[in-house]
Amino acid sequence: MPDNASERDALVNRQLPQMQLSDGSSSSFTAPPPPPPHYLDAEGRAQHRFAVEGNAIITGGAGTLALECARALLEHGLSGLALLDINPQQAAGPITSLIAEFPSAQIITKQVDVRDSESINAAVAETAKHLGSVDILCCFAGVVGCTHATDMALEEWKSTMDINCTGSFLCAQAVAKQMIPQETGGSIVFIASISGHRVNFPQPQVAYNVSKSALLSLKNSLAAEWARYGIRVNTISPGYMDTILNKGHGLEKARNIWTSRNPMGRMGVPQELTGPLVLLCSGAGSYINAADIVVDGGGLVF
Ligand SMILES: NC(=O)c1ccc[n+]([C@@H]2O[C@H](COP(=O)([O-])OP(=O)(O)OC[C@H]3O[C@@H](n4cnc5c(N)ncnc54)[C@H](O)[C@@H]3O)[C@@H](O)[C@H]2O)c1
């Protein structure tokens, strides 16, 4: 930013960098996918449609929703998986089970704080070296705090934005810098929230809501800039899911309010996110870019 009058005057001499869109030609990274192999029968084509290829990085990978989605990607053919989390140890048991369940897949974990760009860059480089490529990024790392706006400490505000929004950007940037020279395209999915669309009730959570809203915008910008590399960027906005984030005796009243305002009358279960994630990460999602899939039982209609 110009800090004096002459620098401000010089603004008129700027040349704006211009983003480049794909021309969509058959030699571009956004060319239509080839038809399924002719030798496949109907069942084979159904499997081929939702096949997940290559290797994925999942942040917040030791969390409830992330692990459920990791299993689904592996079921659909994922070859390698790096689970990045600030505390991978919290899910040591489930991760060991996942490794046992999918012996032919390479599954690694790394302790990474998504606020630390050096640590992210190192983890992405190590993952690419270990697994051979990075083809999918799913950003689940996130924190929520319920604080009245008037009581919000700067530290809580910054930390929520840093983890939920800036952390997702830093991971996407590091992964895109890996995907672009690979020349294989890729899929990036941010886990946003209904909180990015509407204000939750009854709990006050301004920092979380703003951080998730920002993810919806981040997805649009990156989807526009990176489509020409064959990198699709989308979000999933879950409603209230029955996970540790929404459990506990103190939340009973709030849970009743959430479910009573939902047309389906209940919260979601983690497996209900897996279908949309597989769609976005598989060939079935080849023309889905800059989309947000709301998975909330219809709660956003009110
Ligand atoms: N559970 C819900 O109802 C719900 C609804 C909408 C959106 N979401 C979003 O889904 C995502 C996963 O939620 P969940 O319910 O599985 O919660 P979770 O707490 O089980 O998972 C979050 C994970 O992020 C990790 N994490 C936190 N800070 C980190 C950091 N600085 N660096 C790296 N990892 C970090 C945690 O260790 C944890 O494993 C979050 O982004 C959350 O905001 C959840």
Short mmCIF file of C-alpha atoms and ligand atoms in Angstrom, two decimals:
data_model
loop_
_atom_site.label_atom_id
_atom_site.label_comp_id
_atom_site.label_asym_id
_atom_site.label_seq_id
_atom_site.Cartn_x
_atom_site.Cartn_y
_atom_site.Cartn_z
CA MET A 1 0.00 0.00 0.00
CA PRO A 2 1.32 3.47 -0.82
CA ASP A 3 2.46 5.26 2.30
CA ASN A 4 3.14 8.64 0.80
CA ALA A 5 1.71 10.99 -1.83
CA SER A 6 4.16 10.14 -4.63
CA GLU A 7 3.57 6.40 -4.23
CA ARG A 8 -0.17 7.07 -4.35
CA ASP A 9 0.24 9.09 -7.57
CA ALA A 10 2.24 6.20 -9.05
CA LEU A 11 -0.82 3.95 -8.72
CA VAL A 12 -1.98 5.16 -12.13
CA ASN A 13 1.06 3.49 -13.73
CA ARG A 14 0.20 0.00 -12.44
CA GLN A 15 -0.30 -2.95 -14.74
CA LEU A 16 -2.85 -5.33 -13.26
CA PRO A 17 -1.88 -8.99 -13.22
CA GLN A 18 -4.57 -10.87 -15.15
CA MET A 19 -5.81 -14.34 -14.37
CA GLN A 20 -5.89 -16.76 -17.24
CA LEU A 21 -8.85 -19.02 -17.92
CA SER A 22 -8.66 -22.30 -19.75
CA ASP A 23 -9.63 -22.32 -23.43
CA GLY A 24 -11.32 -25.70 -22.84
CA SER A 25 -9.61 -27.23 -25.87
CA SER A 26 -8.93 -30.94 -26.12
CA SER A 27 -5.28 -30.32 -25.17
CA SER A 28 -6.19 -28.25 -22.08
CA PHE A 29 -6.43 -29.49 -18.52
CA THR A 30 -10.18 -28.82 -18.60
CA ALA A 31 -10.94 -31.03 -21.61
CA PRO A 32 -13.99 -33.30 -21.19
CA PRO A 33 -13.17 -36.71 -19.70
CA PRO A 34 -12.95 -39.67 -22.09
CA PRO A 35 -15.92 -42.07 -22.13
CA PRO A 36 -15.60 -45.10 -19.83
CA PRO A 37 -13.61 -48.03 -21.28
CA HIS A 38 -15.81 -49.94 -23.77
CA TYR A 39 -15.20 -53.30 -22.09
CA LEU A 40 -16.90 -52.30 -18.81
CA ASP A 41 -20.35 -53.67 -18.07
CA ALA A 42 -23.01 -51.60 -16.26
CA GLU A 43 -21.60 -52.44 -12.83
CA GLY A 44 -18.08 -51.59 -14.00
CA ARG A 45 -19.25 -48.24 -15.39
CA ALA A 46 -21.02 -47.46 -12.12
CA GLN A 47 -17.79 -48.12 -10.21
CA HIS A 48 -15.72 -46.20 -12.77
CA ARG A 49 -18.02 -43.17 -12.43
CA PHE A 50 -17.22 -42.67 -8.75
CA ALA A 51 -13.65 -44.04 -8.75
CA VAL A 52 -11.22 -41.96 -6.69
CA GLU A 53 -7.72 -41.99 -8.15
CA GLY A 54 -4.34 -41.01 -6.75
CA ASN A 55 -3.32 -39.72 -3.35
CA ALA A 56 -4.98 -37.36 -0.89
CA ILE A 57 -3.98 -35.05 1.90
CA ILE A 58 -6.63 -34.56 4.56
CA THR A 59 -6.14 -31.83 7.17
CA GLY A 60 -7.73 -32.13 10.56
CA GLY A 61 -7.26 -35.77 9.60
CA ALA A 62 -7.61 -37.08 13.14
CA GLY A 63 -11.09 -35.58 13.47
CA THR A 64 -14.41 -37.40 13.36
CA LEU A 65 -15.71 -36.19 10.00
CA ALA A 66 -12.27 -36.38 8.35
CA LEU A 67 -11.74 -40.02 9.31
CA GLU A 68 -15.19 -41.04 8.12
CA CYS A 69 -14.52 -39.34 4.77
CA ALA A 70 -11.00 -40.80 4.55
CA ARG A 71 -12.49 -44.30 4.80
CA ALA A 72 -14.95 -43.51 1.99
CA LEU A 73 -12.20 -42.22 -0.33
CA LEU A 74 -10.21 -45.40 0.34
CA GLU A 75 -13.30 -47.53 -0.39
CA HIS A 76 -13.57 -45.75 -3.73
CA GLY A 77 -9.98 -46.51 -4.74
CA LEU A 78 -7.70 -43.89 -3.17
CA SER A 79 -4.10 -45.19 -3.38
CA GLY A 80 -2.39 -43.13 -0.72
CA LEU A 81 -3.45 -40.92 2.17
CA ALA A 82 -1.68 -38.41 4.39
CA LEU A 83 -3.61 -37.43 7.51
CA LEU A 84 -2.35 -34.07 8.78
CA ASP A 85 -3.46 -32.95 12.22
CA ILE A 86 -2.20 -30.83 15.09
CA ASN A 87 -2.77 -33.89 17.27
CA PRO A 88 -2.75 -37.12 15.25
CA GLN A 89 -2.36 -39.12 18.47
CA GLN A 90 -5.97 -38.41 19.46
CA ALA A 91 -7.09 -40.84 16.76
CA ALA A 92 -4.28 -43.40 17.04
CA GLY A 93 -6.79 -46.26 17.42
CA PRO A 94 -9.05 -45.42 14.45
CA ILE A 95 -6.03 -44.67 12.24
CA THR A 96 -4.48 -48.05 13.09
CA SER A 97 -7.80 -49.70 12.17
CA LEU A 98 -7.89 -47.81 8.86
CA ILE A 99 -4.38 -48.99 8.00
CA ALA A 100 -5.39 -52.59 8.78
CA GLU A 101 -8.61 -52.29 6.76
CA PHE A 102 -6.86 -51.00 3.63
CA PRO A 103 -3.53 -52.88 3.48
CA SER A 104 -2.89 -52.04 -0.17
CA ALA A 105 -3.16 -48.28 0.42
CA GLN A 106 -0.30 -46.25 1.83
CA ILE A 107 -1.53 -44.32 4.85
CA ILE A 108 0.70 -41.88 6.71
CA THR A 109 0.12 -39.32 9.44
CA LYS A 110 1.92 -36.09 10.09
CA GLN A 111 1.72 -33.65 12.95
CA VAL A 112 0.99 -30.31 11.30
CA ASP A 113 -0.46 -27.07 12.61
CA VAL A 114 -2.27 -25.47 9.67
CA ARG A 115 -1.24 -22.04 10.99
CA ASP A 116 2.40 -22.88 10.24
CA SER A 117 3.19 -22.45 6.54
CA GLU A 118 6.68 -23.96 6.79
CA SER A 119 5.32 -27.08 8.42
CA ILE A 120 2.56 -27.32 5.76
CA ASN A 121 5.02 -26.92 2.87
CA ALA A 122 7.30 -29.56 4.37
CA ALA A 123 4.37 -31.97 4.90
CA VAL A 124 3.15 -31.54 1.31
CA ALA A 125 6.66 -32.07 -0.11
CA GLU A 126 7.22 -35.14 2.07
CA THR A 127 3.81 -36.55 1.13
CA ALA A 128 4.49 -36.08 -2.59
CA LYS A 129 7.87 -37.80 -2.21
CA HIS A 130 6.47 -40.66 -0.13
CA LEU A 131 3.27 -41.30 -2.11
CA GLY A 132 4.45 -40.14 -5.56
CA SER A 133 1.90 -37.34 -6.10
CA VAL A 134 -0.74 -35.24 -4.39
CA ASP A 135 -4.06 -35.32 -6.28
CA ILE A 136 -6.68 -34.42 -3.68
CA LEU A 137 -6.75 -32.03 -0.74
CA CYS A 138 -9.59 -32.03 1.78
CA CYS A 139 -9.40 -29.34 4.47
CA PHE A 140 -11.25 -30.45 7.59
CA ALA A 141 -9.04 -28.75 10.22
CA GLY A 142 -11.29 -26.42 12.13
CA VAL A 143 -12.22 -25.12 15.55
CA VAL A 144 -15.40 -23.58 16.90
CA GLY A 145 -15.91 -21.29 19.88
CA CYS A 146 -19.19 -19.91 21.20
CA THR A 147 -18.54 -16.44 22.56
CA HIS A 148 -20.65 -13.29 22.60
CA ALA A 149 -19.27 -10.75 20.13
CA THR A 150 -18.79 -8.20 22.91
CA ASP A 151 -16.66 -10.68 24.87
CA MET A 152 -14.58 -11.85 21.91
CA ALA A 153 -10.87 -11.54 22.68
CA LEU A 154 -8.65 -10.61 19.75
CA GLU A 155 -6.68 -13.81 20.28
CA GLU A 156 -9.80 -16.02 19.91
CA TRP A 157 -10.89 -14.12 16.81
CA LYS A 158 -7.47 -14.39 15.19
CA SER A 159 -6.95 -18.01 16.11
CA THR A 160 -10.35 -19.03 14.64
CA MET A 161 -9.65 -17.17 11.41
CA ASP A 162 -6.09 -18.50 11.26
CA ILE A 163 -7.07 -22.15 11.63
CA ASN A 164 -10.36 -22.25 9.73
CA CYS A 165 -9.66 -19.85 6.89
CA THR A 166 -5.99 -18.90 6.53
CA GLY A 167 -4.94 -22.47 7.32
CA SER A 168 -7.12 -23.77 4.49
CA PHE A 169 -5.64 -21.20 2.12
CA LEU A 170 -2.06 -22.08 3.08
CA CYS A 171 -2.73 -25.80 2.57
CA ALA A 172 -4.43 -25.17 -0.79
CA GLN A 173 -1.57 -22.95 -1.93
CA ALA A 174 1.07 -25.53 -0.95
CA VAL A 175 -0.86 -28.34 -2.65
CA ALA A 176 -1.54 -26.30 -5.81
CA LYS A 177 2.18 -25.59 -6.09
CA GLN A 178 2.66 -29.36 -6.05
CA MET A 179 -0.23 -30.15 -8.44
CA ILE A 180 0.66 -27.56 -11.09
CA PRO A 181 4.10 -28.98 -12.00
CA GLN A 182 2.66 -32.51 -11.75
CA GLU A 183 0.39 -31.52 -14.67
CA THR A 184 -2.28 -33.95 -13.50
CA GLY A 185 -4.90 -31.54 -12.16
CA GLY A 186 -6.59 -32.27 -8.88
CA SER A 187 -9.50 -31.68 -6.55
CA ILE A 188 -9.52 -29.41 -3.50
CA VAL A 189 -12.42 -29.45 -1.05
CA PHE A 190 -12.83 -27.09 1.90
CA ILE A 191 -15.22 -28.07 4.67
CA ALA A 192 -17.21 -24.89 5.20
CA SER A 193 -20.49 -24.94 7.13
CA ILE A 194 -24.08 -23.76 7.17
CA SER A 195 -22.56 -21.16 9.51
CA GLY A 196 -20.94 -19.62 6.43
CA HIS A 197 -24.43 -19.05 5.00
CA ARG A 198 -26.62 -18.10 7.98
CA VAL A 199 -26.26 -17.05 11.60
CA ASN A 200 -26.64 -20.02 13.92
CA PHE A 201 -29.18 -19.96 16.74
CA PRO A 202 -29.06 -19.93 19.74
CA GLN A 203 -25.28 -19.96 20.21
CA PRO A 204 -23.22 -16.84 19.40
CA GLN A 205 -20.20 -17.75 17.25
CA VAL A 206 -19.30 -14.73 15.17
CA ALA A 207 -15.65 -15.71 14.55
CA TYR A 208 -16.55 -19.21 13.35
CA ASN A 209 -19.34 -17.91 11.12
CA VAL A 210 -17.08 -15.33 9.48
CA SER A 211 -14.28 -17.85 9.01
CA LYS A 212 -16.62 -20.28 7.25
CA SER A 213 -18.16 -17.54 5.13
CA ALA A 214 -14.66 -16.58 4.03
CA LEU A 215 -14.05 -20.18 2.92
CA LEU A 216 -16.97 -19.93 0.48
CA SER A 217 -15.34 -16.88 -1.10
CA LEU A 218 -11.87 -18.44 -1.03
CA LYS A 219 -13.25 -21.41 -2.95
CA ASN A 220 -14.62 -19.14 -5.70
CA SER A 221 -11.36 -17.23 -6.15
CA LEU A 222 -9.16 -20.32 -6.27
CA ALA A 223 -11.60 -22.17 -8.53
CA ALA A 224 -11.38 -19.30 -11.01
CA GLU A 225 -7.59 -18.99 -10.87
CA TRP A 226 -6.67 -22.67 -10.90
CA ALA A 227 -9.20 -24.19 -13.31
CA ARG A 228 -6.69 -23.79 -16.12
CA TYR A 229 -4.41 -26.24 -14.29
CA GLY A 230 -7.24 -28.75 -14.02
CA ILE A 231 -7.58 -28.06 -10.31
CA ARG A 232 -11.22 -27.93 -9.20
CA VAL A 233 -11.99 -26.18 -5.91
CA ASN A 234 -15.29 -26.76 -4.10
CA THR A 235 -16.78 -26.62 -0.61
CA ILE A 236 -19.11 -28.78 1.42
CA SER A 237 -21.28 -27.00 3.98
CA PRO A 238 -22.43 -29.47 6.62
CA GLY A 239 -25.29 -28.70 8.94
CA TYR A 240 -25.23 -29.90 12.56
CA MET A 241 -23.48 -33.24 12.56
CA ASP A 242 -23.50 -35.56 15.55
CA THR A 243 -19.81 -35.25 16.46
CA ILE A 244 -17.77 -34.21 19.50
CA LEU A 245 -18.20 -30.57 18.41
CA ASN A 246 -21.93 -30.81 19.18
CA LYS A 247 -22.06 -33.24 22.13
CA GLY A 248 -22.36 -32.90 25.89
CA HIS A 249 -25.06 -32.38 28.55
CA GLY A 250 -24.69 -28.61 28.33
CA LEU A 251 -25.73 -28.71 24.69
CA GLU A 252 -29.04 -30.57 25.15
CA LYS A 253 -31.16 -27.41 24.92
CA ALA A 254 -29.30 -26.19 21.83
CA ARG A 255 -29.54 -29.61 20.15
CA ASN A 256 -33.31 -29.56 20.66
CA ILE A 257 -33.51 -26.12 19.06
CA TRP A 258 -31.34 -27.22 16.11
CA THR A 259 -33.37 -30.33 15.40
CA SER A 260 -36.75 -28.64 15.92
CA ARG A 261 -35.82 -26.08 13.22
CA ASN A 262 -34.72 -28.71 10.74
CA PRO A 263 -37.26 -30.09 8.21
CA MET A 264 -35.80 -33.58 8.75
CA GLY A 265 -36.00 -33.21 12.53
CA ARG A 266 -32.52 -34.50 13.28
CA MET A 267 -28.79 -33.85 13.08
CA GLY A 268 -26.63 -35.48 10.44
CA VAL A 269 -24.40 -38.48 10.99
CA PRO A 270 -20.80 -38.38 9.72
CA GLN A 271 -21.35 -40.95 6.95
CA GLU A 272 -23.84 -38.57 5.33
CA LEU A 273 -20.95 -36.35 4.23
CA THR A 274 -19.09 -39.12 2.46
CA GLY A 275 -21.20 -39.27 -0.71
CA PRO A 276 -20.79 -35.56 -1.54
CA LEU A 277 -17.05 -35.74 -0.82
CA VAL A 278 -16.59 -38.79 -3.08
CA LEU A 279 -18.56 -36.98 -5.79
CA LEU A 280 -16.26 -33.95 -5.63
CA CYS A 281 -13.05 -36.02 -5.52
CA SER A 282 -13.98 -38.53 -8.25
CA GLY A 283 -14.46 -38.35 -11.99
CA ALA A 284 -18.17 -37.92 -11.31
CA GLY A 285 -17.36 -34.35 -10.31
CA SER A 286 -15.25 -33.48 -13.36
CA TYR A 287 -17.37 -30.42 -14.30
CA ILE A 288 -18.14 -29.35 -10.72
CA ASN A 289 -16.03 -26.32 -9.89
CA ALA A 290 -16.61 -23.46 -7.43
CA ALA A 291 -19.67 -25.28 -6.09
CA ASP A 292 -20.88 -25.51 -2.51
CA ILE A 293 -22.79 -28.62 -1.52
CA VAL A 294 -25.01 -28.00 1.50
CA VAL A 295 -25.56 -31.17 3.51
CA ASP A 296 -27.95 -30.12 6.27
CA GLY A 297 -31.27 -31.89 5.93
CA GLY A 298 -32.79 -28.71 4.54
CA GLY A 299 -32.08 -26.53 7.57
CA LEU A 300 -31.09 -23.55 5.44
CA VAL A 301 -34.62 -23.13 4.06
CA PHE A 302 -35.57 -21.13 7.17
N1 LIG B 1 -19.46 -31.32 13.41
C1 LIG B 1 -20.28 -30.45 12.81
O1 LIG B 1 -21.47 -30.35 13.10
C2 LIG B 1 -19.76 -29.57 11.71
C3 LIG B 1 -20.67 -28.81 10.98
C4 LIG B 1 -20.20 -27.98 9.97
C5 LIG B 1 -18.84 -27.94 9.70
N2 LIG B 1 -17.99 -28.70 10.42
C6 LIG B 1 -16.57 -28.60 10.11
O2 LIG B 1 -16.06 -29.87 9.81
C7 LIG B 1 -14.69 -29.94 10.16
C8 LIG B 1 -14.43 -31.17 11.02
O3 LIG B 1 -15.26 -31.13 12.17
P1 LIG B 1 -15.43 -32.37 13.19
O4 LIG B 1 -16.82 -32.31 13.70
O5 LIG B 1 -14.94 -33.63 12.58
O6 LIG B 1 -14.49 -31.88 14.39
P2 LIG B 1 -13.18 -32.54 15.02
O7 LIG B 1 -12.82 -31.68 16.19
O8 LIG B 1 -13.40 -33.99 15.26
O9 LIG B 1 -12.08 -32.36 13.86
C9 LIG B 1 -11.30 -31.22 13.69
C10 LIG B 1 -9.85 -31.62 13.63
O10 LIG B 1 -9.06 -30.46 13.34
C11 LIG B 1 -7.86 -30.59 14.08
N3 LIG B 1 -7.24 -29.27 14.24
C12 LIG B 1 -7.66 -28.26 15.03
N4 LIG B 1 -6.80 -27.23 14.96
C13 LIG B 1 -5.84 -27.59 14.07
C14 LIG B 1 -4.68 -26.96 13.56
N5 LIG B 1 -4.33 -25.73 13.97
N6 LIG B 1 -3.91 -27.62 12.66
C15 LIG B 1 -4.24 -28.87 12.27
N7 LIG B 1 -5.32 -29.53 12.71
C16 LIG B 1 -6.12 -28.89 13.61
C17 LIG B 1 -8.29 -31.20 15.41
O11 LIG B 1 -7.18 -31.79 16.10
C18 LIG B 1 -9.34 -32.20 14.95
O12 LIG B 1 -8.76 -33.48 14.74
C19 LIG B 1 -14.37 -28.61 10.87
O13 LIG B 1 -13.79 -27.72 9.97
C20 LIG B 1 -15.74 -28.11 11.27
O14 LIG B 1 -15.79 -26.70 11.40
C21 LIG B 1 -18.42 -29.51 11.43
#
